[in-house]
Amino acid sequence: MAYIILNKNNFFNNLDIIAKSTKGRDKIALVLKDNAYGHGLLEMAHMAKEYGVKRAVVRTCQEADKIEDFFDYILVLGEIPASKSDKIRYTINDVDSISRFPKGTKVELKVDTGMHRNGILMSELDEAFSKIKEAKLSLEAVFTHHRSADELTSEWFWQNNNFKTVKERAIELSKKFGFGTLRFHSSNSASLFRNNNFDEDMARVGIAAYGCMDLPQALNTEGLKPVLSLWASKVSSRELKAGQRVGYGGDYEALKDCVVSNYDFGYGDGFLRACANGYKTSNAIELVGRVSMDNSTFMSSEDELLIFNDATEAAKYAKTISYEILTALKADIKREII
Ligand SMILES: *Cc1c(COP(=O)(O)O)cnc(C)c1O
């Protein structure tokens, strides 16, 4: 099987860079959803705790339960809980869902400032506060999400302005309904680094912590290093004669005699089939033929082959984003921290 190596020094290096922008480690909310972007939920939670990260963001209640002991604060983005928790906060994504949270649940209200995916409308703010009060929930924060923080357009500024309006009204409403001081947050990785004047209560940082940001040059952040590298072990080698063809469909034909080896990983482990025929590893070793379920053939005879040490490179070849390359990696691949 393939295996993953996680580089703790690189992770801590990235957290140092992020903490400079957030002006403190305590404002980092590390996004650990989807098995920590394929890195391994418990492995990353463990290292984050060692670094001093106190906050985490996940998608499901199950993820939150698994990492409860590692953090002081956990935000669940996508599920309504069956019971309340001291440490775990839950997201209100829709006005109609407010009555479905158990009484006393700590909640954070997501507001749609332009992405038009989840969150209440800006025009529903008054109604939402009133319903949260009625449902006897404990409202702690109001937040939003950017749709274009990683693109060089004015949309990031437009959403920030919208969120400013939301904040002002939310402060008034919080006084009116007696919710106490609210926290506010709006930044993902790209948004955090665009902002030279970060002044919110926390930033929800995912891809930057994993060191796989891929931004336009003008927005680029120096010094982030990929945490994850993917390796595979050799199963067998063979000499191909000129004209012989490799794998399903015989898609690759040897132009001259050469040695190729088969490695024990494929799309069953989460490696995209789009990397077939021509993908090159970080050491410029070529993948030949199709990617099979549990096998891939490379122009190599090395026993242990580095498939990539920077998911953004594999993403470029597969015409996708590092997020998809990383989250595709299956949870049962062995992970080792160095
Ligand atoms: C996934 C996610 C993030 C993290 O985004 P990155 O681009 O990886 O930093 C932040 N906030 C929300 C709501 C998310 O869903």
Coordinates of C-alpha atoms and ligand atoms in Angstrom, one line a residue:
M1 CA 0.0 0.0 0.0
A2 CA 1.0 3.6 -0.4
Y3 CA 2.1 5.5 2.7
I4 CA 2.1 9.1 3.9
I5 CA 4.8 11.0 5.6
L6 CA 3.9 14.0 7.6
N7 CA 6.6 16.6 8.2
K8 CA 6.1 18.2 11.6
N9 CA 8.8 20.9 11.1
N10 CA 7.0 22.1 8.0
F11 CA 3.6 22.1 9.8
F12 CA 5.1 24.2 12.6
N13 CA 6.8 26.5 10.1
N14 CA 3.4 27.1 8.4
L15 CA 1.7 27.7 11.8
D16 CA 4.4 30.2 12.7
I17 CA 3.7 32.1 9.4
I18 CA -0.1 32.0 10.1
A19 CA 0.3 33.1 13.7
K20 CA 2.2 36.2 12.5
S21 CA -0.9 37.2 10.4
T22 CA -3.4 36.4 13.1
K23 CA -1.2 38.1 15.7
G24 CA -1.2 35.1 18.0
R25 CA -1.5 31.3 18.1
D26 CA -4.7 31.6 20.1
K27 CA -6.5 33.1 17.0
I28 CA -5.7 30.1 14.8
A29 CA -8.7 27.9 14.2
L30 CA -7.2 24.9 12.4
V31 CA -9.6 23.4 9.9
L32 CA -9.5 19.6 10.3
K33 CA -12.5 18.6 8.2
D34 CA -12.3 15.7 5.8
N35 CA -9.7 13.8 7.7
A36 CA -7.6 17.0 8.1
Y37 CA -7.5 17.5 4.3
G38 CA -6.5 13.8 3.9
H39 CA -3.5 14.2 6.3
G40 CA -5.1 12.2 9.1
L41 CA -7.4 13.8 11.7
L42 CA -5.7 12.4 14.8
E43 CA -2.2 12.9 13.6
M44 CA -2.8 16.5 12.8
A45 CA -4.8 17.2 16.0
H46 CA -2.0 15.7 18.0
M47 CA 0.7 17.9 16.4
A48 CA -1.6 21.0 16.5
K49 CA -2.0 20.5 20.2
E50 CA 1.7 20.2 20.7
Y51 CA 2.2 23.5 18.8
G52 CA -0.4 25.3 21.0
V53 CA -3.4 25.5 18.6
K54 CA -6.4 25.7 20.8
R55 CA -9.2 25.8 18.2
A56 CA -10.4 23.5 15.5
V57 CA -13.0 23.5 12.8
V58 CA -14.6 20.3 11.4
R59 CA -17.6 19.3 9.3
T60 CA -19.3 16.6 11.4
C61 CA -20.2 15.8 15.0
Q62 CA -18.3 12.5 14.6
E63 CA -15.1 14.4 13.7
A64 CA -15.6 16.8 16.6
D65 CA -16.0 13.9 19.1
K66 CA -12.8 12.3 17.9
I67 CA -10.7 15.4 18.7
E68 CA -12.5 16.7 21.7
D69 CA -9.6 16.1 24.0
F70 CA -7.1 18.0 21.9
F71 CA -8.7 21.4 21.8
D72 CA -10.5 24.0 24.0
Y73 CA -12.9 25.0 21.2
I74 CA -14.3 23.1 18.2
L75 CA -16.7 24.4 15.6
V76 CA -18.8 22.0 13.6
L77 CA -19.7 23.5 10.2
G78 CA -22.3 21.1 8.8
E79 CA -24.4 19.2 11.3
I80 CA -27.1 19.7 14.0
P81 CA -26.2 17.8 17.2
A82 CA -28.4 15.4 19.1
S83 CA -27.2 16.9 22.4
K84 CA -25.3 20.0 23.5
S85 CA -21.7 20.1 24.5
D86 CA -19.5 22.5 26.5
K87 CA -16.6 22.5 24.0
I88 CA -18.3 22.1 20.7
R89 CA -20.1 24.9 18.9
Y90 CA -22.5 24.2 16.0
T91 CA -23.2 26.3 12.9
I92 CA -26.7 27.6 12.1
N93 CA -26.8 27.5 8.3
D94 CA -30.4 28.2 7.8
V95 CA -33.2 30.1 9.7
D96 CA -35.5 27.1 9.5
S97 CA -33.0 24.9 11.2
I98 CA -32.9 27.0 14.4
S99 CA -35.7 25.2 16.1
R100 CA -34.0 21.8 15.6
F101 CA -31.0 22.5 17.9
P102 CA -31.3 21.2 21.5
K103 CA -32.0 23.9 24.1
G104 CA -28.8 25.5 25.5
T105 CA -26.6 24.5 22.5
K106 CA -23.7 26.8 21.8
V107 CA -24.2 28.1 18.3
E108 CA -22.5 30.3 15.7
L109 CA -24.6 32.0 13.1
K110 CA -23.4 31.8 9.5
V111 CA -24.4 34.7 7.3
D112 CA -24.4 34.6 3.5
T113 CA -22.6 37.8 2.5
G114 CA -22.3 36.8 -1.2
M115 CA -21.3 33.2 -1.6
H116 CA -25.0 32.1 -1.8
R117 CA -24.3 28.6 -0.6
N118 CA -25.0 28.3 3.2
G119 CA -25.9 30.7 5.8
I120 CA -28.9 33.0 6.6
L121 CA -29.5 36.0 4.3
M122 CA -28.4 39.4 5.5
S123 CA -32.0 40.4 5.5
E124 CA -32.9 37.6 7.9
L125 CA -30.6 38.7 10.7
D126 CA -33.3 40.2 12.9
E127 CA -35.5 37.1 12.5
A128 CA -32.6 34.8 13.2
F129 CA -31.7 36.5 16.4
S130 CA -35.3 36.4 17.6
K131 CA -35.6 32.7 16.7
I132 CA -32.3 31.8 18.4
K133 CA -33.6 33.6 21.6
E134 CA -36.9 31.8 21.3
A135 CA -35.1 28.4 20.9
K136 CA -33.0 29.2 24.0
L137 CA -29.7 28.7 22.2
S138 CA -26.4 30.3 23.4
L139 CA -25.3 32.5 20.5
E140 CA -21.5 33.1 20.6
A141 CA -20.4 34.2 17.2
V142 CA -21.4 35.4 13.8
F143 CA -19.4 34.4 10.8
T144 CA -19.2 34.3 7.0
H145 CA -17.2 32.7 4.2
H146 CA -15.6 34.2 1.1
R147 CA -16.3 32.9 -2.3
S148 CA -13.3 34.6 -4.1
A149 CA -10.6 35.3 -1.6
D150 CA -8.1 33.4 -3.8
E151 CA -8.9 35.4 -6.9
L152 CA -7.7 38.8 -7.9
T153 CA -11.1 40.5 -8.1
S154 CA -12.9 43.1 -6.1
E155 CA -15.3 40.5 -4.7
W156 CA -13.3 40.0 -1.5
F157 CA -13.7 43.7 -0.7
W158 CA -17.4 43.6 -1.5
Q159 CA -18.0 40.6 0.9
N160 CA -15.9 42.3 3.6
N161 CA -18.1 45.4 3.3
N162 CA -21.2 43.2 3.5
F163 CA -19.8 41.5 6.6
K164 CA -19.0 44.9 8.2
T165 CA -22.7 45.8 7.9
V166 CA -23.6 42.4 9.4
K167 CA -21.3 42.9 12.3
E168 CA -22.8 46.3 13.1
R169 CA -26.3 45.0 13.1
A170 CA -25.4 41.9 15.0
I171 CA -23.8 44.0 17.8
E172 CA -27.1 45.9 18.2
L173 CA -29.2 42.8 18.1
S174 CA -27.0 41.0 20.6
K175 CA -27.6 43.9 23.1
K176 CA -31.3 43.8 22.3
F177 CA -31.6 40.1 23.0
G178 CA -29.0 39.9 25.7
F179 CA -26.5 37.5 24.1
G180 CA -23.4 39.1 25.4
T181 CA -20.3 39.9 23.4
L182 CA -20.2 38.1 20.1
R183 CA -17.1 36.8 18.3
F184 CA -16.7 37.4 14.6
H185 CA -14.7 35.5 11.9
S186 CA -14.6 35.5 8.2
S187 CA -11.1 34.5 7.0
N188 CA -10.0 31.3 5.4
S189 CA -6.4 30.9 4.4
A190 CA -6.4 33.1 1.3
S191 CA -8.5 35.8 3.0
L192 CA -6.1 35.9 6.0
F193 CA -3.1 36.6 3.9
R194 CA -4.9 39.2 1.8
N195 CA -5.6 41.1 5.0
N196 CA -2.7 43.1 6.3
N197 CA -4.8 44.3 9.2
F198 CA -6.4 41.2 10.6
D199 CA -8.5 42.2 13.6
E200 CA -11.1 39.4 14.0
D201 CA -11.5 36.9 16.8
M202 CA -10.1 34.0 14.9
A203 CA -9.2 32.8 11.4
R204 CA -10.4 29.5 10.0
V205 CA -7.2 28.2 8.4
G206 CA -7.0 25.0 6.3
I207 CA -4.9 24.8 3.2
A208 CA -2.2 27.3 4.4
A209 CA -1.5 25.1 7.4
Y210 CA -1.0 22.1 5.2
G211 CA 1.4 24.2 3.0
C212 CA -0.5 23.7 -0.3
M213 CA -1.8 27.2 -1.2
D214 CA -1.9 27.9 -4.9
L215 CA -2.7 31.6 -5.3
P216 CA -2.1 34.1 -8.1
Q217 CA 1.4 35.6 -7.9
A218 CA 0.3 38.9 -6.5
L219 CA -1.4 37.1 -3.5
N220 CA 1.3 34.6 -3.0
T221 CA 2.6 33.9 0.5
E222 CA 6.3 33.1 0.9
G223 CA 7.6 30.3 3.0
L224 CA 4.7 27.9 3.4
K225 CA 5.9 24.3 3.1
P226 CA 3.9 21.1 2.2
V227 CA 3.3 18.9 5.2
L228 CA 2.3 15.7 3.4
S229 CA 4.3 13.5 1.0
L230 CA 2.9 10.4 -0.6
W231 CA 5.1 7.3 -1.1
A232 CA 4.6 3.8 -2.5
S233 CA 6.5 0.6 -2.4
K234 CA 7.7 -1.5 -5.4
V235 CA 5.8 -4.7 -6.1
S236 CA 7.8 -5.8 -9.2
S237 CA 10.1 -4.7 -12.0
R238 CA 10.4 -5.8 -15.6
E239 CA 12.2 -4.9 -18.7
L240 CA 10.0 -3.7 -21.5
K241 CA 11.2 -4.3 -25.0
A242 CA 10.6 -1.5 -27.5
G243 CA 7.0 -1.8 -28.8
Q244 CA 5.7 -3.5 -25.6
R245 CA 2.7 -1.8 -24.0
V246 CA 1.9 -1.4 -20.3
G247 CA -1.3 -1.9 -18.2
Y248 CA -5.0 -1.7 -19.1
G249 CA -5.6 -0.9 -22.7
G250 CA -1.9 -0.9 -23.3
D251 CA -2.0 2.8 -23.3
Y252 CA 1.7 3.3 -23.0
E253 CA 4.1 1.9 -25.5
A254 CA 7.8 1.7 -24.9
L255 CA 9.8 3.6 -27.6
K256 CA 13.0 1.8 -26.6
D257 CA 14.0 -1.0 -24.2
C258 CA 13.6 0.2 -20.6
V259 CA 12.9 -0.9 -17.0
V260 CA 9.6 -0.1 -15.4
S261 CA 8.3 -1.0 -12.0
N262 CA 4.9 -1.4 -10.5
Y263 CA 4.0 0.3 -7.2
D264 CA 1.3 -0.8 -4.8
F265 CA -1.1 2.1 -5.0
G266 CA -3.8 3.4 -7.4
Y267 CA -7.2 5.1 -7.5
G268 CA -8.3 2.7 -4.7
D269 CA -6.0 4.6 -2.4
G270 CA -7.3 7.9 -3.7
F271 CA -4.7 8.7 -6.5
L272 CA -6.6 10.3 -9.4
R273 CA -6.9 8.4 -12.7
A274 CA -6.4 11.8 -14.3
C275 CA -2.7 11.4 -13.4
A276 CA -2.4 8.6 -16.0
N277 CA 0.2 8.6 -18.8
G278 CA 2.7 11.3 -18.2
Y279 CA 2.4 12.5 -14.6
K280 CA 5.8 13.1 -13.2
T281 CA 6.8 12.6 -9.5
S282 CA 8.5 15.3 -7.6
N283 CA 11.8 13.7 -8.8
A284 CA 10.6 13.8 -12.4
I285 CA 9.9 10.1 -12.7
E286 CA 7.2 9.3 -15.2
L287 CA 4.0 7.4 -14.7
V288 CA 3.4 5.1 -17.7
G289 CA 0.0 3.8 -18.7
R290 CA -3.2 4.0 -16.8
V291 CA -3.6 4.2 -13.0
S292 CA -5.3 1.0 -11.9
M293 CA -7.2 0.4 -8.6
D294 CA -4.2 -0.8 -6.6
N295 CA -1.3 -0.5 -9.1
S296 CA 0.6 2.2 -11.0
T297 CA 3.7 1.7 -13.2
F298 CA 6.6 4.1 -13.2
M299 CA 9.8 4.5 -15.2
S300 CA 11.8 3.6 -12.2
S301 CA 13.4 0.7 -10.3
E302 CA 13.5 2.3 -6.9
D303 CA 12.1 0.3 -4.0
E304 CA 10.4 3.2 -2.3
L305 CA 9.1 5.8 -4.7
L306 CA 8.1 9.4 -3.8
I307 CA 4.9 10.1 -5.6
F308 CA 4.6 13.7 -4.6
N309 CA 5.8 16.0 -1.8
D310 CA 3.7 18.9 -3.0
A311 CA 0.1 18.2 -3.8
T312 CA -0.2 21.4 -5.8
E313 CA 2.1 19.9 -8.5
A314 CA 0.0 16.7 -8.8
A315 CA -3.1 19.0 -8.9
K316 CA -1.7 20.9 -11.8
Y317 CA -1.2 17.8 -13.8
A318 CA -4.7 16.5 -13.0
K319 CA -6.2 19.9 -13.7
T320 CA -7.7 20.2 -10.3
I321 CA -6.8 21.8 -6.9
S322 CA -4.6 20.6 -4.1
Y323 CA -7.7 20.2 -1.9
E324 CA -9.0 17.5 -4.1
I325 CA -5.7 15.6 -4.4
L326 CA -5.3 15.6 -0.6
T327 CA -8.8 14.8 0.5
A328 CA -9.0 11.9 -2.0
L329 CA -6.3 10.1 0.0
K330 CA -8.0 7.3 1.9
A331 CA -8.1 7.2 5.7
D332 CA -6.6 3.7 5.9
I333 CA -3.3 4.7 4.2
K334 CA -0.5 4.4 6.9
R335 CA 0.6 7.8 8.1
E336 CA 3.9 8.5 9.8
I337 CA 5.1 11.7 11.4
I338 CA 8.7 12.7 11.1
Ligands
LIG1 C1 -13.0 24.6 4.4 C2 -13.3 25.9 5.1 C3 -12.3 26.8 5.5 C4 -10.8 26.6 5.2 O1 -10.5 27.0 3.9 P1 -9.0 27.1 3.4 O2 -9.1 27.7 2.1 O3 -8.5 25.6 3.4 O4 -8.2 27.9 4.4 C5 -12.7 27.9 6.2 N1 -14.0 28.2 6.5 C6 -15.0 27.4 6.0 C7 -16.4 27.7 6.3 C8 -14.7 26.2 5.3 O5 -15.7 25.4 4.9

